[in-house]
Amino acid sequence: MTQPKKRFDLARLMFGILFILVMIVVCLWVVRPFILGFAWAGMVVIATWPLLLRVQKYTGGRRTPAVIFMTLLLVVVFVLPFGLVINSIVDNSGQLVDWVGKPENWHIPKLAWLNDIPGVGRRLYRNWQSMTTDGGKALVASIQPYAGAATTWFVSQVAHVGGFMLHGTLMVVFSALLYAKGEAVAKGIRHFALRLAEKRGEAAVILGAQAIRAVALGVVVTALTQALLGGIGLAISGIPYATLLTVLMFICCLAQIGPSLILFPAVFWLYWSGDNTWGTVLLVWSCIVVSMDNFLRPALIRLGADLPLLLILSGVIGGLLAFGMIGLFIGPVVLAVSYRLISAWIDEVPEPTDELPDLERDLNI
């Protein structure tokens, strides 16, 4: 006796998929405040995992001291610098807005040194003097509203940085947990990837880890190196607030603006104050630090994966606009991982030949 053919239950399938989608959305909604912090922590742990193993080797193979050391290192490198900048801006924001808003605090410099510039120096000096007649009151009056508005806007952005500090704290906490249970988490992710796409899924996880490490080496290590060397130059040449300027330089390097936004105004300030010797020394040192972008960052990126620099730059800028300051780290990683996965998928088929196909023959025309 033949069994009756089982009917395909479309409604049951649709309700099952709907239930799964609802559960996914609800879970994401619950963990939404922690997603960025956990993603940031995962990137940091993947990039610094070899360093953790090396520290663990020096601590006699014990994981707990190595986890404590790496957690403190994350606090010093990521949380502390941004905290110093935020506290400094908050403490001096009121004084800065008041100072900008008072016309008597605006003094127009003479810029007599323009005459020493060969060729165009005298013309530039005459034009400057014509713009600053009567003590430059007209120039100050035209600039002051825009400067005050810009300063007020910049200070108001500090309110949004509180979210970054929250994510930074979550990053440190999650990183400590991942450092302690990294092998188990990695095994779970690879098992999920195998279940999802078999060996191709596991290969995608490995490629993603390589891309994350490449971005960490190319962006963060380069920014840290440039900021430290630039800060040493600022401190030796006698620039005030060298520590705060070094932190700002680190942030500018992460944002792919470069250290020149801090170093060259410091050089200009030394020349302005009459310290030509240290101004020249800092100028030469600044040129060396700024030029490190041309060779250090590409070399470090290629240690982890061969990624285009334009991809990294787009990720930094786009991540900053999409996620705020935390996007400096997440943006380039997302683009780098996607680029590596798409490249691996494309490379699974042979490259097309240089000869164009005969369309008439292929279409039987």
Tab-separated table of C-alpha atoms in Angstrom:
chain	number	residue	atom	x	y	z
A	1	MET	CA	0.000	0.000	0.000
A	2	THR	CA	1.508	3.329	-1.063
A	3	GLN	CA	1.836	6.157	1.386
A	4	PRO	CA	-0.088	9.336	0.491
A	5	LYS	CA	2.157	12.076	-0.784
A	6	LYS	CA	2.870	14.637	1.880
A	7	ARG	CA	1.540	18.059	0.984
A	8	PHE	CA	3.903	21.014	0.992
A	9	ASP	CA	2.779	23.337	3.798
A	10	LEU	CA	3.670	26.847	2.560
A	11	ALA	CA	1.989	28.629	5.480
A	12	ARG	CA	4.008	26.633	7.994
A	13	LEU	CA	7.250	27.506	6.190
A	14	MET	CA	6.381	31.223	6.009
A	15	PHE	CA	5.402	31.415	9.680
A	16	GLY	CA	8.603	29.576	10.636
A	17	ILE	CA	10.744	32.052	8.687
A	18	LEU	CA	8.772	34.977	10.123
A	19	PHE	CA	9.304	33.686	13.668
A	20	ILE	CA	13.060	33.348	13.071
A	21	LEU	CA	13.250	36.879	11.623
A	22	VAL	CA	11.332	38.312	14.585
A	23	MET	CA	13.675	36.557	17.024
A	24	ILE	CA	16.723	37.903	15.172
A	25	VAL	CA	15.353	41.462	15.176
A	26	VAL	CA	14.470	41.300	18.877
A	27	CYS	CA	17.900	39.909	19.787
A	28	LEU	CA	19.626	42.634	17.782
A	29	TRP	CA	17.430	45.248	19.455
A	30	VAL	CA	18.369	43.952	22.904
A	31	VAL	CA	22.125	43.896	22.222
A	32	ARG	CA	22.070	47.092	20.139
A	33	PRO	CA	23.847	49.231	22.785
A	34	PHE	CA	26.702	46.717	22.875
A	35	ILE	CA	27.147	45.932	19.178
A	36	LEU	CA	29.686	48.653	18.341
A	37	GLY	CA	31.683	48.028	21.507
A	38	PHE	CA	31.782	44.273	20.900
A	39	ALA	CA	32.689	44.721	17.220
A	40	TRP	CA	35.498	47.090	18.191
A	41	ALA	CA	36.715	44.632	20.820
A	42	GLY	CA	36.705	41.773	18.317
A	43	MET	CA	38.815	43.771	15.885
A	44	VAL	CA	41.284	44.777	18.584
A	45	VAL	CA	41.620	41.223	19.930
A	46	ILE	CA	42.140	39.723	16.468
A	47	ALA	CA	44.795	42.325	15.654
A	48	THR	CA	46.666	41.949	18.960
A	49	TRP	CA	46.281	38.200	19.509
A	50	PRO	CA	49.910	37.420	18.516
A	51	LEU	CA	51.063	40.001	21.064
A	52	LEU	CA	48.933	38.329	23.755
A	53	LEU	CA	50.525	34.950	23.017
A	54	ARG	CA	53.976	36.499	23.227
A	55	VAL	CA	53.189	38.133	26.580
A	56	GLN	CA	51.738	34.841	27.812
A	57	LYS	CA	54.993	33.122	26.875
A	58	TYR	CA	56.969	35.605	28.995
A	59	THR	CA	54.596	35.107	31.957
A	60	GLY	CA	55.291	31.386	32.175
A	61	GLY	CA	52.369	30.325	30.006
A	62	ARG	CA	49.752	31.804	32.359
A	63	ARG	CA	46.843	33.521	30.636
A	64	THR	CA	45.595	35.730	33.502
A	65	PRO	CA	48.703	37.999	33.805
A	66	ALA	CA	48.816	38.329	30.030
A	67	VAL	CA	45.129	39.339	29.923
A	68	ILE	CA	45.677	41.956	32.656
A	69	PHE	CA	48.689	43.388	30.802
A	70	MET	CA	46.849	43.605	27.466
A	71	THR	CA	43.794	45.181	29.088
A	72	LEU	CA	45.919	47.882	30.715
A	73	LEU	CA	47.664	48.430	27.389
A	74	LEU	CA	44.309	49.010	25.680
A	75	VAL	CA	43.347	51.531	28.334
A	76	VAL	CA	46.616	53.431	27.859
A	77	VAL	CA	46.512	53.380	24.047
A	78	PHE	CA	42.801	53.943	23.325
A	79	VAL	CA	40.784	55.144	26.312
A	80	LEU	CA	43.251	57.387	28.144
A	81	PRO	CA	44.292	59.617	25.183
A	82	PHE	CA	40.716	60.375	24.151
A	83	GLY	CA	39.751	60.936	27.784
A	84	LEU	CA	42.516	63.511	28.184
A	85	VAL	CA	41.379	65.402	25.091
A	86	ILE	CA	37.723	65.355	26.123
A	87	ASN	CA	38.443	66.514	29.677
A	88	SER	CA	40.686	69.287	28.393
A	89	ILE	CA	38.041	70.511	25.944
A	90	VAL	CA	35.275	70.377	28.545
A	91	ASP	CA	37.349	72.200	31.167
A	92	ASN	CA	38.346	74.999	28.801
A	93	SER	CA	35.269	75.201	26.563
A	94	GLY	CA	33.650	78.099	28.417
A	95	GLN	CA	36.826	80.150	28.499
A	96	LEU	CA	37.456	79.440	24.813
A	97	VAL	CA	33.994	80.598	23.721
A	98	ASP	CA	34.251	83.752	25.869
A	99	TRP	CA	37.716	84.530	24.522
A	100	VAL	CA	36.633	84.182	20.902
A	101	GLY	CA	33.562	86.308	21.484
A	102	LYS	CA	35.501	89.369	22.747
A	103	PRO	CA	36.872	91.659	20.029
A	104	GLU	CA	39.656	92.985	22.282
A	105	ASN	CA	41.245	89.537	22.293
A	106	TRP	CA	41.726	89.626	18.547
A	107	HIS	CA	45.074	91.127	17.608
A	108	ILE	CA	46.200	91.372	14.014
A	109	PRO	CA	49.921	90.506	13.605
A	110	LYS	CA	52.201	92.750	11.568
A	111	LEU	CA	53.781	89.863	9.600
A	112	ALA	CA	56.869	91.905	8.809
A	113	TRP	CA	58.691	88.705	7.919
A	114	LEU	CA	56.727	88.597	4.672
A	115	ASN	CA	59.185	91.139	3.283
A	116	ASP	CA	61.932	88.524	3.486
A	117	ILE	CA	60.176	86.211	1.013
A	118	PRO	CA	61.929	86.581	-2.366
A	119	GLY	CA	59.886	87.824	-5.298
A	120	VAL	CA	56.374	88.186	-3.894
A	121	GLY	CA	57.173	89.097	-0.277
A	122	ARG	CA	56.788	92.884	-0.591
A	123	ARG	CA	53.524	92.588	-2.509
A	124	LEU	CA	52.100	90.188	0.067
A	125	TYR	CA	53.118	92.523	2.869
A	126	ARG	CA	51.477	95.536	1.203
A	127	ASN	CA	48.259	93.631	0.632
A	128	TRP	CA	48.246	92.486	4.256
A	129	GLN	CA	48.759	96.035	5.484
A	130	SER	CA	45.907	97.298	3.335
A	131	MET	CA	43.609	94.640	4.813
A	132	THR	CA	44.570	95.448	8.394
A	133	THR	CA	44.268	99.233	8.384
A	134	ASP	CA	42.696	100.846	11.466
A	135	GLY	CA	43.958	97.999	13.595
A	136	GLY	CA	42.192	95.455	11.416
A	137	LYS	CA	38.782	96.225	12.915
A	138	ALA	CA	36.966	95.538	9.667
A	139	LEU	CA	38.749	92.222	9.193
A	140	VAL	CA	38.095	91.182	12.788
A	141	ALA	CA	34.439	92.204	12.547
A	142	SER	CA	33.959	90.063	9.451
A	143	ILE	CA	35.757	87.000	10.868
A	144	GLN	CA	34.505	87.106	14.461
A	145	PRO	CA	30.922	85.822	13.884
A	146	TYR	CA	32.146	82.841	11.879
A	147	ALA	CA	34.931	82.061	14.350
A	148	GLY	CA	32.551	82.237	17.290
A	149	ALA	CA	30.004	80.025	15.565
A	150	ALA	CA	32.667	77.513	14.561
A	151	THR	CA	34.068	77.394	18.085
A	152	THR	CA	30.610	76.919	19.603
A	153	TRP	CA	29.841	74.114	17.141
A	154	PHE	CA	33.131	72.371	17.887
A	155	VAL	CA	32.550	72.513	21.632
A	156	SER	CA	28.973	71.284	21.228
A	157	GLN	CA	30.271	68.139	19.510
A	158	VAL	CA	31.872	67.085	22.792
A	159	ALA	CA	28.422	65.956	23.935
A	160	HIS	CA	28.505	63.236	21.272
A	161	VAL	CA	31.890	62.010	22.459
A	162	GLY	CA	30.279	60.557	25.583
A	163	GLY	CA	28.983	57.734	23.425
A	164	PHE	CA	32.501	57.080	22.210
A	165	MET	CA	33.773	56.819	25.766
A	166	LEU	CA	30.971	54.370	26.569
A	167	HIS	CA	31.901	52.205	23.598
A	168	GLY	CA	35.550	52.499	24.566
A	169	THR	CA	34.785	51.189	28.045
A	170	LEU	CA	32.732	48.335	26.608
A	171	MET	CA	35.570	47.595	24.212
A	172	VAL	CA	38.026	47.175	27.082
A	173	VAL	CA	35.632	44.914	29.018
A	174	PHE	CA	34.769	42.734	26.024
A	175	SER	CA	38.421	42.589	24.990
A	176	ALA	CA	39.394	41.221	28.398
A	177	LEU	CA	36.724	38.528	28.072
A	178	LEU	CA	37.812	37.644	24.538
A	179	TYR	CA	41.465	37.516	25.573
A	180	ALA	CA	40.561	35.049	28.322
A	181	LYS	CA	38.352	32.805	26.142
A	182	GLY	CA	39.724	33.580	22.687
A	183	GLU	CA	40.281	30.009	21.545
A	184	ALA	CA	36.737	28.935	22.452
A	185	VAL	CA	35.205	31.983	20.721
A	186	ALA	CA	37.306	31.441	17.593
A	187	LYS	CA	36.295	27.769	17.493
A	188	GLY	CA	32.636	28.730	17.795
A	189	ILE	CA	32.888	31.274	14.971
A	190	ARG	CA	34.643	28.792	12.687
A	191	HIS	CA	32.060	26.115	13.537
A	192	PHE	CA	29.245	28.523	12.668
A	193	ALA	CA	30.997	29.461	9.397
A	194	LEU	CA	31.394	25.764	8.511
A	195	ARG	CA	27.725	25.143	9.229
A	196	LEU	CA	26.745	28.171	7.150
A	197	ALA	CA	28.959	27.712	4.075
A	198	GLU	CA	31.135	24.662	4.737
A	199	LYS	CA	34.842	25.133	3.896
A	200	ARG	CA	34.186	28.359	2.038
A	201	GLY	CA	32.772	29.872	5.229
A	202	GLU	CA	35.845	28.886	7.240
A	203	ALA	CA	38.089	30.407	4.577
A	204	ALA	CA	36.041	33.622	4.769
A	205	VAL	CA	36.658	33.822	8.523
A	206	ILE	CA	40.422	33.463	8.001
A	207	LEU	CA	40.447	36.104	5.258
A	208	GLY	CA	38.486	38.459	7.472
A	209	ALA	CA	40.978	38.029	10.302
A	210	GLN	CA	43.852	38.806	7.933
A	211	ALA	CA	42.112	41.970	6.731
A	212	ILE	CA	41.464	43.135	10.300
A	213	ARG	CA	45.108	42.600	11.225
A	214	ALA	CA	46.255	44.476	8.128
A	215	VAL	CA	44.105	47.499	8.963
A	216	ALA	CA	45.284	47.477	12.582
A	217	LEU	CA	48.921	47.407	11.512
A	218	GLY	CA	48.536	49.943	8.738
A	219	VAL	CA	46.280	52.494	10.427
A	220	VAL	CA	46.697	52.234	14.198
A	221	VAL	CA	50.399	51.374	14.396
A	222	THR	CA	51.294	54.058	11.844
A	223	ALA	CA	49.214	56.649	13.717
A	224	LEU	CA	50.775	55.671	17.046
A	225	THR	CA	54.312	55.830	15.637
A	226	GLN	CA	53.796	59.217	14.012
A	227	ALA	CA	52.138	60.639	17.118
A	228	LEU	CA	54.931	59.451	19.428
A	229	LEU	CA	57.714	60.760	17.183
A	230	GLY	CA	55.861	64.018	16.601
A	231	GLY	CA	55.239	64.400	20.335
A	232	ILE	CA	58.943	63.893	21.054
A	233	GLY	CA	59.732	66.686	18.599
A	234	LEU	CA	57.164	69.000	20.208
A	235	ALA	CA	58.487	68.331	23.721
A	236	ILE	CA	62.160	68.790	22.798
A	237	SER	CA	61.530	72.019	20.889
A	238	GLY	CA	59.686	73.516	23.885
A	239	ILE	CA	56.129	73.649	22.532
A	240	PRO	CA	53.623	74.116	25.408
A	241	TYR	CA	50.937	71.476	26.014
A	242	ALA	CA	53.015	68.907	24.127
A	243	THR	CA	51.129	65.988	25.698
A	244	LEU	CA	47.713	67.275	24.659
A	245	LEU	CA	48.985	68.082	21.165
A	246	THR	CA	50.414	64.570	20.875
A	247	VAL	CA	47.008	63.078	21.672
A	248	LEU	CA	45.374	65.358	19.104
A	249	MET	CA	48.029	64.307	16.614
A	250	PHE	CA	47.207	60.655	17.248
A	251	ILE	CA	43.525	61.330	16.570
A	252	CYS	CA	44.378	63.230	13.368
A	253	CYS	CA	46.570	60.352	12.193
A	254	LEU	CA	43.762	57.869	12.861
A	255	ALA	CA	41.437	60.069	10.821
A	256	GLN	CA	44.008	60.023	7.984
A	257	ILE	CA	44.463	63.788	8.256
A	258	GLY	CA	48.072	63.318	9.226
A	259	PRO	CA	50.320	64.950	11.825
A	260	SER	CA	50.925	68.053	9.710
A	261	LEU	CA	47.819	69.751	11.148
A	262	ILE	CA	49.609	69.872	14.528
A	263	LEU	CA	53.305	69.970	13.618
A	264	PHE	CA	53.422	72.734	11.032
A	265	PRO	CA	51.422	75.256	13.109
A	266	ALA	CA	53.863	74.494	15.949
A	267	VAL	CA	56.754	75.288	13.586
A	268	PHE	CA	55.024	78.505	12.583
A	269	TRP	CA	54.556	79.418	16.262
A	270	LEU	CA	58.284	78.926	16.959
A	271	TYR	CA	59.256	81.184	14.061
A	272	TRP	CA	56.649	83.699	15.174
A	273	SER	CA	58.064	83.784	18.697
A	274	GLY	CA	61.584	84.326	17.337
A	275	ASP	CA	63.026	80.885	18.134
A	276	ASN	CA	64.363	80.250	14.635
A	277	THR	CA	66.824	77.507	15.637
A	278	TRP	CA	64.256	75.199	17.224
A	279	GLY	CA	61.772	76.176	14.530
A	280	THR	CA	64.137	74.861	11.869
A	281	VAL	CA	64.852	71.701	13.863
A	282	LEU	CA	61.145	71.010	14.328
A	283	LEU	CA	60.506	71.755	10.649
A	284	VAL	CA	63.018	69.131	9.513
A	285	TRP	CA	61.711	66.626	12.085
A	286	SER	CA	58.109	67.328	11.029
A	287	CYS	CA	58.924	66.626	7.384
A	288	ILE	CA	60.390	63.257	8.397
A	289	VAL	CA	57.364	62.343	10.524
A	290	VAL	CA	54.850	63.411	7.862
A	291	SER	CA	56.665	61.463	5.131
A	292	MET	CA	56.325	58.215	7.110
A	293	ASP	CA	52.862	57.785	5.581
A	294	ASN	CA	54.490	57.079	2.236
A	295	PHE	CA	56.441	53.984	3.274
A	296	LEU	CA	55.488	52.804	6.785
A	297	ARG	CA	51.745	52.408	6.323
A	298	PRO	CA	51.894	50.543	2.960
A	299	ALA	CA	54.557	48.207	4.338
A	300	LEU	CA	52.541	47.421	7.470
A	301	ILE	CA	49.301	46.903	5.535
A	302	ARG	CA	50.974	44.422	3.217
A	303	LEU	CA	52.231	42.432	6.193
A	304	GLY	CA	48.650	41.390	6.901
A	305	ALA	CA	46.966	41.650	3.512
A	306	ASP	CA	47.466	43.550	0.282
A	307	LEU	CA	44.808	46.256	0.581
A	308	PRO	CA	44.493	49.461	-1.483
A	309	LEU	CA	45.251	52.629	0.453
A	310	LEU	CA	42.200	54.292	-1.121
A	311	LEU	CA	40.055	51.590	0.482
A	312	ILE	CA	41.507	52.369	3.912
A	313	LEU	CA	41.037	56.114	3.449
A	314	SER	CA	37.434	55.673	2.290
A	315	GLY	CA	36.723	53.411	5.252
A	316	VAL	CA	38.119	55.912	7.739
A	317	ILE	CA	36.190	58.881	6.353
A	318	GLY	CA	32.980	56.933	5.762
A	319	GLY	CA	33.179	55.260	9.164
A	320	LEU	CA	33.688	58.628	10.852
A	321	LEU	CA	30.587	60.041	9.161
A	322	ALA	CA	28.476	56.923	9.788
A	323	PHE	CA	29.446	55.894	13.338
A	324	GLY	CA	31.247	58.921	14.770
A	325	MET	CA	34.692	58.620	16.325
A	326	ILE	CA	34.413	54.857	16.741
A	327	GLY	CA	34.022	54.666	12.968
A	328	LEU	CA	37.720	55.525	12.684
A	329	PHE	CA	38.332	51.907	13.662
A	330	ILE	CA	35.219	50.122	12.365
A	331	GLY	CA	34.899	51.774	8.935
A	332	PRO	CA	38.189	50.638	7.350
A	333	VAL	CA	37.854	47.164	8.862
A	334	VAL	CA	34.380	46.635	7.357
A	335	LEU	CA	35.543	47.729	3.900
A	336	ALA	CA	38.759	45.713	4.153
A	337	VAL	CA	36.950	42.498	5.142
A	338	SER	CA	34.350	42.980	2.392
A	339	TYR	CA	37.078	43.657	-0.161
A	340	ARG	CA	38.992	40.515	0.781
A	341	LEU	CA	35.894	38.310	0.701
A	342	ILE	CA	34.706	39.652	-2.656
A	343	SER	CA	38.213	39.289	-4.123
A	344	ALA	CA	38.405	35.679	-2.940
A	345	TRP	CA	34.972	34.970	-4.420
A	346	ILE	CA	35.951	36.484	-7.784
A	347	ASP	CA	39.245	34.567	-7.869
A	348	GLU	CA	37.388	31.241	-7.686
A	349	VAL	CA	36.811	31.410	-11.454
A	350	PRO	CA	39.589	31.758	-14.074
A	351	GLU	CA	40.352	35.174	-15.474
A	352	PRO	CA	38.789	36.028	-18.855
A	353	THR	CA	40.987	35.824	-21.946
A	354	ASP	CA	42.172	38.904	-23.771
A	355	GLU	CA	40.375	37.845	-26.991
A	356	LEU	CA	36.850	39.181	-27.416
A	357	PRO	CA	34.200	36.510	-28.033
A	358	ASP	CA	32.616	36.143	-31.431
A	359	LEU	CA	29.085	37.221	-30.562
A	360	GLU	CA	27.638	36.329	-33.957
A	361	ARG	CA	28.997	32.785	-33.712
A	362	ASP	CA	27.930	32.339	-30.077
A	363	LEU	CA	24.419	33.620	-30.802
A	364	ASN	CA	24.162	31.606	-34.034
A	365	ILE	CA	23.507	34.710	-36.073
